């Protein structure tokens, strides 16, 4: 039988999670946000995020991009203060899809980078996560964080 209650790895992990929950209240109700935030709150990761209040979205720190004001908008643009904006990503693949990059993401250890890619995949099915690669690179602690995030994504609770 699988235990569906997840614990934090440290007091610092819990404090970071609370900061993220204040910024993103949807964490309370949405298992995809909760699972992703559980990983991002891990001190190994969170210490590279910067001020969470300055983030446009939970993973914006993982990309090199600039926000550009546009006159007309399409489905990928967003509105703020009655104007429309789009993100121009500096690193895209051959299909034009954004790929991770930037100093803060690059500053993570290999295991932490793979864990963030797992968080992105648990959040919205983002490509780029390789389970076998993660399992081979994580120590027992990071593997435990991954398993807990999976439990949260399946509706588990933090307790």
Short mmCIF file of N, CA and C in Angstrom, two decimals:
data_model
loop_
_atom_site.label_atom_id
_atom_site.label_comp_id
_atom_site.label_asym_id
_atom_site.label_seq_id
_atom_site.Cartn_x
_atom_site.Cartn_y
_atom_site.Cartn_z
N UNK A 1 0.84 -1.17 0.00
CA UNK A 1 0.00 0.00 0.00
C UNK A 1 0.89 1.25 0.00
N UNK A 2 0.55 2.22 -0.84
CA UNK A 2 1.34 3.44 -0.98
C UNK A 2 0.85 4.49 0.01
N UNK A 3 1.77 5.02 0.77
CA UNK A 3 1.46 6.12 1.69
C UNK A 3 1.28 7.37 0.85
N UNK A 4 0.20 8.10 1.04
CA UNK A 4 -0.04 9.28 0.20
C UNK A 4 0.13 10.59 0.95
N UNK A 5 0.85 10.57 2.07
CA UNK A 5 1.17 11.78 2.79
C UNK A 5 2.66 12.05 2.63
N UNK A 6 2.98 13.25 2.22
CA UNK A 6 4.34 13.63 1.89
C UNK A 6 4.88 14.58 2.95
N UNK A 7 6.14 14.41 3.30
CA UNK A 7 6.81 15.29 4.26
C UNK A 7 7.84 16.14 3.53
N UNK A 8 8.20 17.25 4.11
CA UNK A 8 9.28 18.08 3.58
C UNK A 8 10.61 17.48 4.01
N UNK A 9 11.65 17.77 3.26
CA UNK A 9 12.97 17.24 3.58
C UNK A 9 13.65 18.02 4.69
N UNK A 10 13.21 19.27 4.91
CA UNK A 10 13.83 20.11 5.94
C UNK A 10 12.89 21.27 6.27
N UNK A 11 13.22 21.98 7.32
CA UNK A 11 12.46 23.18 7.69
C UNK A 11 12.57 24.22 6.57
N UNK A 12 13.75 24.32 5.97
CA UNK A 12 13.97 25.28 4.89
C UNK A 12 13.09 24.93 3.68
N UNK A 13 12.98 23.65 3.36
CA UNK A 13 12.14 23.19 2.24
C UNK A 13 10.70 23.64 2.48
N UNK A 14 10.21 23.44 3.69
CA UNK A 14 8.84 23.84 4.02
C UNK A 14 8.66 25.36 3.92
N UNK A 15 9.64 26.13 4.41
CA UNK A 15 9.54 27.60 4.37
C UNK A 15 9.50 28.09 2.92
N UNK A 16 10.31 27.49 2.05
CA UNK A 16 10.30 27.87 0.63
C UNK A 16 8.96 27.53 -0.02
N UNK A 17 8.40 26.38 0.34
CA UNK A 17 7.11 25.97 -0.21
C UNK A 17 6.02 26.97 0.19
N UNK A 18 6.06 27.42 1.44
CA UNK A 18 5.07 28.40 1.92
C UNK A 18 5.20 29.70 1.12
N UNK A 19 6.42 30.14 0.82
CA UNK A 19 6.62 31.34 0.00
C UNK A 19 6.01 31.17 -1.38
N UNK A 20 6.23 30.00 -1.96
CA UNK A 20 5.67 29.74 -3.29
C UNK A 20 4.14 29.68 -3.24
N UNK A 21 3.60 29.09 -2.19
CA UNK A 21 2.14 29.00 -2.04
C UNK A 21 1.51 30.38 -1.90
N UNK A 22 2.22 31.29 -1.24
CA UNK A 22 1.72 32.67 -1.12
C UNK A 22 1.69 33.34 -2.48
N UNK A 23 2.68 33.09 -3.31
CA UNK A 23 2.75 33.67 -4.65
C UNK A 23 1.76 33.00 -5.60
N UNK A 24 1.61 31.69 -5.47
CA UNK A 24 0.76 30.90 -6.37
C UNK A 24 -0.30 30.16 -5.56
N UNK A 25 -1.41 30.82 -5.21
CA UNK A 25 -2.43 30.19 -4.37
C UNK A 25 -3.05 28.94 -4.99
N UNK A 26 -2.93 28.78 -6.32
CA UNK A 26 -3.47 27.59 -6.98
C UNK A 26 -2.79 26.31 -6.51
N UNK A 27 -1.66 26.43 -5.83
CA UNK A 27 -0.95 25.27 -5.29
C UNK A 27 -1.87 24.49 -4.34
N UNK A 28 -2.73 25.21 -3.62
CA UNK A 28 -3.63 24.56 -2.66
C UNK A 28 -4.58 23.57 -3.31
N UNK A 29 -5.08 23.91 -4.49
CA UNK A 29 -6.12 23.09 -5.11
C UNK A 29 -5.65 22.26 -6.29
N UNK A 30 -4.55 22.61 -6.91
CA UNK A 30 -4.13 21.95 -8.15
C UNK A 30 -2.91 21.06 -7.88
N UNK A 31 -3.08 19.76 -8.09
CA UNK A 31 -2.01 18.82 -7.79
C UNK A 31 -0.80 19.02 -8.70
N UNK A 32 -1.00 19.52 -9.91
CA UNK A 32 0.15 19.75 -10.79
C UNK A 32 1.02 20.88 -10.25
N UNK A 33 0.41 21.98 -9.80
CA UNK A 33 1.16 23.07 -9.19
C UNK A 33 1.84 22.61 -7.91
N UNK A 34 1.11 21.86 -7.08
CA UNK A 34 1.64 21.40 -5.80
C UNK A 34 2.87 20.53 -6.00
N UNK A 35 2.81 19.59 -6.93
CA UNK A 35 3.95 18.70 -7.18
C UNK A 35 5.15 19.50 -7.68
N UNK A 36 4.91 20.42 -8.60
CA UNK A 36 6.00 21.22 -9.15
C UNK A 36 6.61 22.13 -8.07
N UNK A 37 5.75 22.77 -7.28
CA UNK A 37 6.23 23.67 -6.23
C UNK A 37 7.01 22.90 -5.15
N UNK A 38 6.61 21.68 -4.87
CA UNK A 38 7.33 20.85 -3.90
C UNK A 38 8.78 20.67 -4.34
N UNK A 39 8.99 20.47 -5.62
CA UNK A 39 10.37 20.32 -6.13
C UNK A 39 11.08 21.67 -6.16
N UNK A 40 10.43 22.69 -6.66
CA UNK A 40 11.07 24.01 -6.75
C UNK A 40 11.43 24.54 -5.36
N UNK A 41 10.66 24.18 -4.33
CA UNK A 41 10.93 24.64 -2.97
C UNK A 41 12.13 23.95 -2.32
N UNK A 42 12.59 22.86 -2.89
CA UNK A 42 13.75 22.16 -2.36
C UNK A 42 14.93 23.12 -2.32
N UNK A 43 15.64 23.25 -1.21
CA UNK A 43 16.74 24.21 -1.14
C UNK A 43 17.75 24.08 -2.28
N UNK A 44 18.04 22.89 -2.75
CA UNK A 44 18.98 22.68 -3.86
C UNK A 44 18.52 23.45 -5.10
N UNK A 45 17.21 23.63 -5.24
CA UNK A 45 16.63 24.31 -6.40
C UNK A 45 16.30 25.76 -6.05
N UNK A 46 15.59 25.95 -4.96
CA UNK A 46 15.05 27.26 -4.60
C UNK A 46 16.15 28.32 -4.48
N UNK A 47 17.32 27.92 -4.03
CA UNK A 47 18.42 28.88 -3.86
C UNK A 47 18.90 29.44 -5.20
N UNK A 48 18.43 28.89 -6.32
CA UNK A 48 18.77 29.39 -7.65
C UNK A 48 17.61 30.18 -8.28
N UNK A 49 16.46 30.15 -7.65
CA UNK A 49 15.25 30.77 -8.22
C UNK A 49 15.30 32.29 -8.17
N UNK A 50 15.85 32.83 -7.11
CA UNK A 50 15.79 34.28 -6.90
C UNK A 50 14.53 34.60 -6.11
N UNK A 51 14.11 35.84 -6.14
CA UNK A 51 12.93 36.28 -5.41
C UNK A 51 11.68 35.73 -6.10
N UNK A 52 10.94 34.83 -5.43
CA UNK A 52 9.76 34.26 -6.07
C UNK A 52 8.70 35.30 -6.42
N UNK A 53 8.70 36.43 -5.73
CA UNK A 53 7.72 37.48 -6.03
C UNK A 53 8.01 38.17 -7.35
N UNK A 54 9.21 37.99 -7.89
CA UNK A 54 9.58 38.59 -9.16
C UNK A 54 9.34 37.65 -10.34
N UNK A 55 8.90 36.43 -10.07
CA UNK A 55 8.67 35.45 -11.14
C UNK A 55 7.35 35.73 -11.84
N UNK A 56 7.35 35.61 -13.14
CA UNK A 56 6.09 35.72 -13.89
C UNK A 56 5.30 34.43 -13.77
N UNK A 57 6.00 33.30 -13.76
CA UNK A 57 5.36 32.02 -13.52
C UNK A 57 6.37 31.11 -12.85
N UNK A 58 5.95 29.97 -12.36
CA UNK A 58 6.76 29.12 -11.50
C UNK A 58 8.10 28.74 -12.10
N UNK A 59 8.18 28.60 -13.42
CA UNK A 59 9.43 28.18 -14.05
C UNK A 59 10.09 29.27 -14.90
N UNK A 60 9.68 30.50 -14.76
CA UNK A 60 10.25 31.55 -15.62
C UNK A 60 11.74 31.72 -15.39
N UNK A 61 12.24 31.39 -14.23
CA UNK A 61 13.67 31.49 -13.93
C UNK A 61 14.51 30.48 -14.70
N UNK A 62 13.88 29.51 -15.33
CA UNK A 62 14.59 28.45 -16.06
C UNK A 62 14.87 28.79 -17.51
N UNK A 63 14.44 29.94 -17.96
CA UNK A 63 14.53 30.28 -19.38
C UNK A 63 15.18 31.63 -19.59
N UNK A 64 15.84 31.77 -20.72
CA UNK A 64 16.29 33.08 -21.19
C UNK A 64 15.20 33.61 -22.11
N UNK A 65 14.57 34.71 -21.72
CA UNK A 65 13.52 35.30 -22.56
C UNK A 65 13.41 36.77 -22.25
N UNK A 66 12.74 37.45 -23.13
CA UNK A 66 12.39 38.84 -22.87
C UNK A 66 10.90 39.00 -23.13
N UNK A 67 10.30 39.90 -22.37
CA UNK A 67 8.88 40.18 -22.53
C UNK A 67 8.74 41.37 -23.47
N UNK A 68 7.93 41.19 -24.50
CA UNK A 68 7.77 42.21 -25.54
C UNK A 68 6.30 42.62 -25.61
N UNK A 69 6.04 43.92 -25.62
CA UNK A 69 4.68 44.43 -25.76
C UNK A 69 4.27 44.32 -27.22
N UNK A 70 3.07 43.80 -27.47
CA UNK A 70 2.58 43.61 -28.84
C UNK A 70 1.25 44.33 -29.01
N UNK A 71 0.97 44.76 -30.25
CA UNK A 71 -0.29 45.45 -30.55
C UNK A 71 -1.43 44.48 -30.74
N UNK A 72 -1.18 43.42 -31.49
CA UNK A 72 -2.19 42.37 -31.69
C UNK A 72 -1.73 41.15 -30.93
N UNK A 73 -2.68 40.31 -30.57
CA UNK A 73 -2.29 39.15 -29.76
C UNK A 73 -2.81 37.87 -30.38
N UNK A 74 -2.16 36.77 -29.99
CA UNK A 74 -2.65 35.44 -30.36
C UNK A 74 -2.82 34.64 -29.08
N UNK A 75 -3.07 33.36 -29.21
CA UNK A 75 -3.39 32.54 -28.04
C UNK A 75 -2.26 32.42 -27.03
N UNK A 76 -1.00 32.69 -27.43
CA UNK A 76 0.14 32.54 -26.52
C UNK A 76 0.50 33.84 -25.81
N UNK A 77 -0.10 34.95 -26.22
CA UNK A 77 0.18 36.22 -25.58
C UNK A 77 -0.67 36.35 -24.31
N UNK A 78 -0.27 37.20 -23.43
CA UNK A 78 -1.05 37.40 -22.21
C UNK A 78 -1.28 38.89 -22.01
N UNK A 79 -2.31 39.18 -21.23
CA UNK A 79 -2.71 40.56 -21.01
C UNK A 79 -2.33 40.99 -19.60
N UNK A 80 -1.85 42.22 -19.51
CA UNK A 80 -1.54 42.81 -18.22
C UNK A 80 -1.81 44.29 -18.35
N UNK A 81 -2.65 44.83 -17.50
CA UNK A 81 -2.97 46.26 -17.51
C UNK A 81 -3.55 46.73 -18.84
N UNK A 82 -4.32 45.86 -19.51
CA UNK A 82 -4.97 46.24 -20.76
C UNK A 82 -4.08 46.17 -21.98
N UNK A 83 -2.81 45.84 -21.81
CA UNK A 83 -1.89 45.68 -22.93
C UNK A 83 -1.57 44.21 -23.10
N UNK A 84 -1.09 43.84 -24.29
CA UNK A 84 -0.74 42.45 -24.54
C UNK A 84 0.76 42.29 -24.67
N UNK A 85 1.25 41.19 -24.15
CA UNK A 85 2.67 40.89 -24.13
C UNK A 85 2.91 39.47 -24.62
N UNK A 86 4.10 39.24 -25.12
CA UNK A 86 4.51 37.88 -25.44
C UNK A 86 5.93 37.71 -24.94
N UNK A 87 6.29 36.47 -24.73
CA UNK A 87 7.65 36.15 -24.31
C UNK A 87 8.42 35.67 -25.53
N UNK A 88 9.51 36.30 -25.81
CA UNK A 88 10.41 35.85 -26.87
C UNK A 88 11.53 35.05 -26.21
N UNK A 89 11.52 33.76 -26.44
CA UNK A 89 12.52 32.88 -25.84
C UNK A 89 13.77 32.85 -26.70
N UNK A 90 14.90 32.97 -26.05
CA UNK A 90 16.17 33.00 -26.76
C UNK A 90 16.63 31.60 -27.16
N UNK A 91 16.20 30.58 -26.42
CA UNK A 91 16.59 29.20 -26.72
C UNK A 91 15.35 28.42 -27.13
N UNK A 92 15.26 28.08 -28.40
CA UNK A 92 14.14 27.29 -28.90
C UNK A 92 14.70 26.14 -29.74
N UNK A 93 13.90 25.08 -29.84
CA UNK A 93 14.32 23.95 -30.65
C UNK A 93 13.89 24.15 -32.10
N UNK A 94 14.11 23.13 -32.92
CA UNK A 94 13.80 23.25 -34.35
C UNK A 94 12.32 23.44 -34.63
N UNK A 95 11.46 23.17 -33.64
CA UNK A 95 10.02 23.37 -33.79
C UNK A 95 9.56 24.71 -33.22
N UNK A 96 10.50 25.47 -32.68
CA UNK A 96 10.15 26.75 -32.08
C UNK A 96 9.70 26.65 -30.64
N UNK A 97 9.80 25.45 -30.05
CA UNK A 97 9.42 25.28 -28.65
C UNK A 97 10.56 25.72 -27.74
N UNK A 98 10.21 26.36 -26.63
CA UNK A 98 11.22 26.86 -25.71
C UNK A 98 11.98 25.71 -25.06
N UNK A 99 13.27 25.95 -24.83
CA UNK A 99 14.08 24.98 -24.11
C UNK A 99 14.76 25.72 -22.95
N UNK A 100 15.10 24.97 -21.93
CA UNK A 100 15.67 25.57 -20.73
C UNK A 100 17.03 26.17 -21.05
N UNK A 101 17.38 27.14 -20.24
CA UNK A 101 18.67 27.81 -20.39
C UNK A 101 18.80 28.89 -19.35
N UNK A 102 19.81 29.65 -19.43
CA UNK A 102 20.01 30.74 -18.49
C UNK A 102 20.93 30.35 -17.35
N UNK A 103 21.49 31.37 -16.73
CA UNK A 103 22.47 31.18 -15.68
C UNK A 103 21.93 30.44 -14.48
N UNK A 104 20.72 30.80 -14.04
CA UNK A 104 20.20 30.18 -12.82
C UNK A 104 19.92 28.70 -13.03
N UNK A 105 19.36 28.33 -14.18
CA UNK A 105 19.11 26.92 -14.45
C UNK A 105 20.44 26.18 -14.61
N UNK A 106 21.38 26.78 -15.33
CA UNK A 106 22.68 26.16 -15.55
C UNK A 106 23.45 26.00 -14.24
N UNK A 107 23.17 26.84 -13.25
CA UNK A 107 23.87 26.78 -11.97
C UNK A 107 23.47 25.61 -11.09
N UNK A 108 22.39 24.92 -11.43
CA UNK A 108 21.95 23.77 -10.65
C UNK A 108 22.90 22.60 -10.85
N UNK A 109 22.97 21.73 -9.87
CA UNK A 109 23.70 20.48 -10.06
C UNK A 109 22.98 19.64 -11.11
N UNK A 110 23.64 18.66 -11.67
CA UNK A 110 23.01 17.81 -12.68
C UNK A 110 21.75 17.13 -12.16
N UNK A 111 21.80 16.62 -10.93
CA UNK A 111 20.63 15.97 -10.35
C UNK A 111 19.49 16.93 -10.14
N UNK A 112 19.80 18.15 -9.68
CA UNK A 112 18.76 19.15 -9.45
C UNK A 112 18.15 19.60 -10.78
N UNK A 113 18.97 19.75 -11.83
CA UNK A 113 18.43 20.10 -13.15
C UNK A 113 17.45 19.04 -13.62
N UNK A 114 17.80 17.78 -13.46
CA UNK A 114 16.91 16.70 -13.87
C UNK A 114 15.63 16.70 -13.04
N UNK A 115 15.74 17.07 -11.77
CA UNK A 115 14.56 17.14 -10.91
C UNK A 115 13.64 18.28 -11.35
N UNK A 116 14.20 19.41 -11.75
CA UNK A 116 13.39 20.53 -12.25
C UNK A 116 12.70 20.13 -13.55
N UNK A 117 13.41 19.42 -14.42
CA UNK A 117 12.77 18.94 -15.65
C UNK A 117 11.62 17.98 -15.32
N UNK A 118 11.79 17.17 -14.28
CA UNK A 118 10.70 16.29 -13.83
C UNK A 118 9.53 17.13 -13.32
N UNK A 119 9.82 18.20 -12.58
CA UNK A 119 8.76 19.08 -12.07
C UNK A 119 7.98 19.69 -13.22
N UNK A 120 8.68 20.13 -14.25
CA UNK A 120 8.01 20.71 -15.42
C UNK A 120 7.11 19.67 -16.09
N UNK A 121 7.60 18.44 -16.15
CA UNK A 121 6.83 17.38 -16.78
C UNK A 121 5.60 17.04 -15.94
N UNK A 122 5.74 16.99 -14.63
CA UNK A 122 4.60 16.73 -13.75
C UNK A 122 3.59 17.87 -13.81
N UNK A 123 4.09 19.07 -14.04
CA UNK A 123 3.22 20.25 -14.08
C UNK A 123 2.39 20.29 -15.36
N UNK A 124 3.05 20.18 -16.52
CA UNK A 124 2.28 20.33 -17.75
C UNK A 124 2.71 19.39 -18.88
N UNK A 125 3.42 18.32 -18.52
CA UNK A 125 3.83 17.37 -19.54
C UNK A 125 4.96 17.87 -20.42
N UNK A 126 5.70 18.88 -19.95
CA UNK A 126 6.79 19.45 -20.75
C UNK A 126 7.77 18.36 -21.17
N UNK A 127 8.23 18.49 -22.39
CA UNK A 127 9.21 17.55 -22.92
C UNK A 127 10.58 17.86 -22.34
N UNK A 128 11.49 16.93 -22.46
CA UNK A 128 12.86 17.15 -22.01
C UNK A 128 13.23 16.34 -20.78
N UNK A 129 12.25 15.74 -20.12
CA UNK A 129 12.55 14.93 -18.94
C UNK A 129 12.74 13.48 -19.36
N UNK A 130 13.83 12.88 -18.89
CA UNK A 130 14.16 11.49 -19.17
C UNK A 130 14.23 10.75 -17.83
N UNK A 131 13.24 9.90 -17.55
CA UNK A 131 13.16 9.20 -16.27
C UNK A 131 14.42 8.38 -16.00
N UNK A 132 14.89 7.65 -16.98
CA UNK A 132 16.07 6.80 -16.79
C UNK A 132 17.28 7.67 -16.43
N UNK A 133 17.42 8.80 -17.08
CA UNK A 133 18.52 9.71 -16.79
C UNK A 133 18.43 10.23 -15.36
N UNK A 134 17.22 10.57 -14.94
CA UNK A 134 17.02 11.04 -13.57
C UNK A 134 17.36 9.97 -12.56
N UNK A 135 16.84 8.78 -12.74
CA UNK A 135 17.09 7.70 -11.79
C UNK A 135 18.58 7.41 -11.67
N UNK A 136 19.29 7.48 -12.78
CA UNK A 136 20.74 7.22 -12.75
C UNK A 136 21.54 8.35 -12.10
N UNK A 137 20.99 9.55 -12.04
CA UNK A 137 21.76 10.68 -11.51
C UNK A 137 21.38 11.06 -10.08
N UNK A 138 20.18 10.71 -9.62
CA UNK A 138 19.74 11.13 -8.29
C UNK A 138 20.30 10.25 -7.20
N UNK A 139 20.69 10.89 -6.09
CA UNK A 139 20.98 10.12 -4.89
C UNK A 139 19.64 9.76 -4.24
N UNK A 140 19.68 9.05 -3.13
CA UNK A 140 18.44 8.60 -2.49
C UNK A 140 17.55 9.77 -2.07
N UNK A 141 18.16 10.87 -1.63
CA UNK A 141 17.37 12.02 -1.18
C UNK A 141 16.62 12.65 -2.36
N UNK A 142 17.30 12.90 -3.47
CA UNK A 142 16.63 13.51 -4.62
C UNK A 142 15.61 12.55 -5.24
N UNK A 143 15.92 11.26 -5.24
CA UNK A 143 14.95 10.29 -5.74
C UNK A 143 13.70 10.30 -4.87
N UNK A 144 13.89 10.41 -3.55
CA UNK A 144 12.75 10.51 -2.64
C UNK A 144 11.90 11.74 -2.91
N UNK A 145 12.54 12.87 -3.23
CA UNK A 145 11.80 14.09 -3.57
C UNK A 145 10.97 13.85 -4.83
N UNK A 146 11.57 13.20 -5.83
CA UNK A 146 10.84 12.88 -7.06
C UNK A 146 9.63 12.00 -6.76
N UNK A 147 9.82 10.95 -5.96
CA UNK A 147 8.70 10.06 -5.63
C UNK A 147 7.60 10.81 -4.89
N UNK A 148 7.98 11.68 -3.96
CA UNK A 148 6.99 12.47 -3.23
C UNK A 148 6.23 13.40 -4.17
N UNK A 149 6.95 14.00 -5.12
CA UNK A 149 6.28 14.88 -6.09
C UNK A 149 5.28 14.08 -6.93
N UNK A 150 5.63 12.86 -7.29
CA UNK A 150 4.70 12.00 -8.04
C UNK A 150 3.45 11.72 -7.20
N UNK A 151 3.65 11.44 -5.91
CA UNK A 151 2.51 11.20 -5.03
C UNK A 151 1.62 12.44 -4.93
N UNK A 152 2.24 13.62 -4.84
CA UNK A 152 1.45 14.85 -4.78
C UNK A 152 0.68 15.04 -6.08
N UNK A 153 1.30 14.73 -7.20
CA UNK A 153 0.62 14.89 -8.50
C UNK A 153 -0.60 13.97 -8.60
N UNK A 154 -0.52 12.82 -7.96
CA UNK A 154 -1.64 11.86 -7.95
C UNK A 154 -2.67 12.18 -6.87
N UNK A 155 -2.53 13.34 -6.21
CA UNK A 155 -3.53 13.76 -5.24
C UNK A 155 -3.12 13.59 -3.80
N UNK A 156 -1.88 13.19 -3.56
CA UNK A 156 -1.39 13.07 -2.19
C UNK A 156 -1.38 14.41 -1.50
N UNK A 157 -1.25 14.36 -0.20
CA UNK A 157 -1.29 15.56 0.64
C UNK A 157 0.05 15.74 1.35
N UNK A 158 0.31 16.98 1.72
CA UNK A 158 1.48 17.27 2.52
C UNK A 158 1.04 17.24 3.97
N UNK A 159 1.78 16.50 4.76
CA UNK A 159 1.36 16.38 6.14
C UNK A 159 2.47 16.12 7.00
#
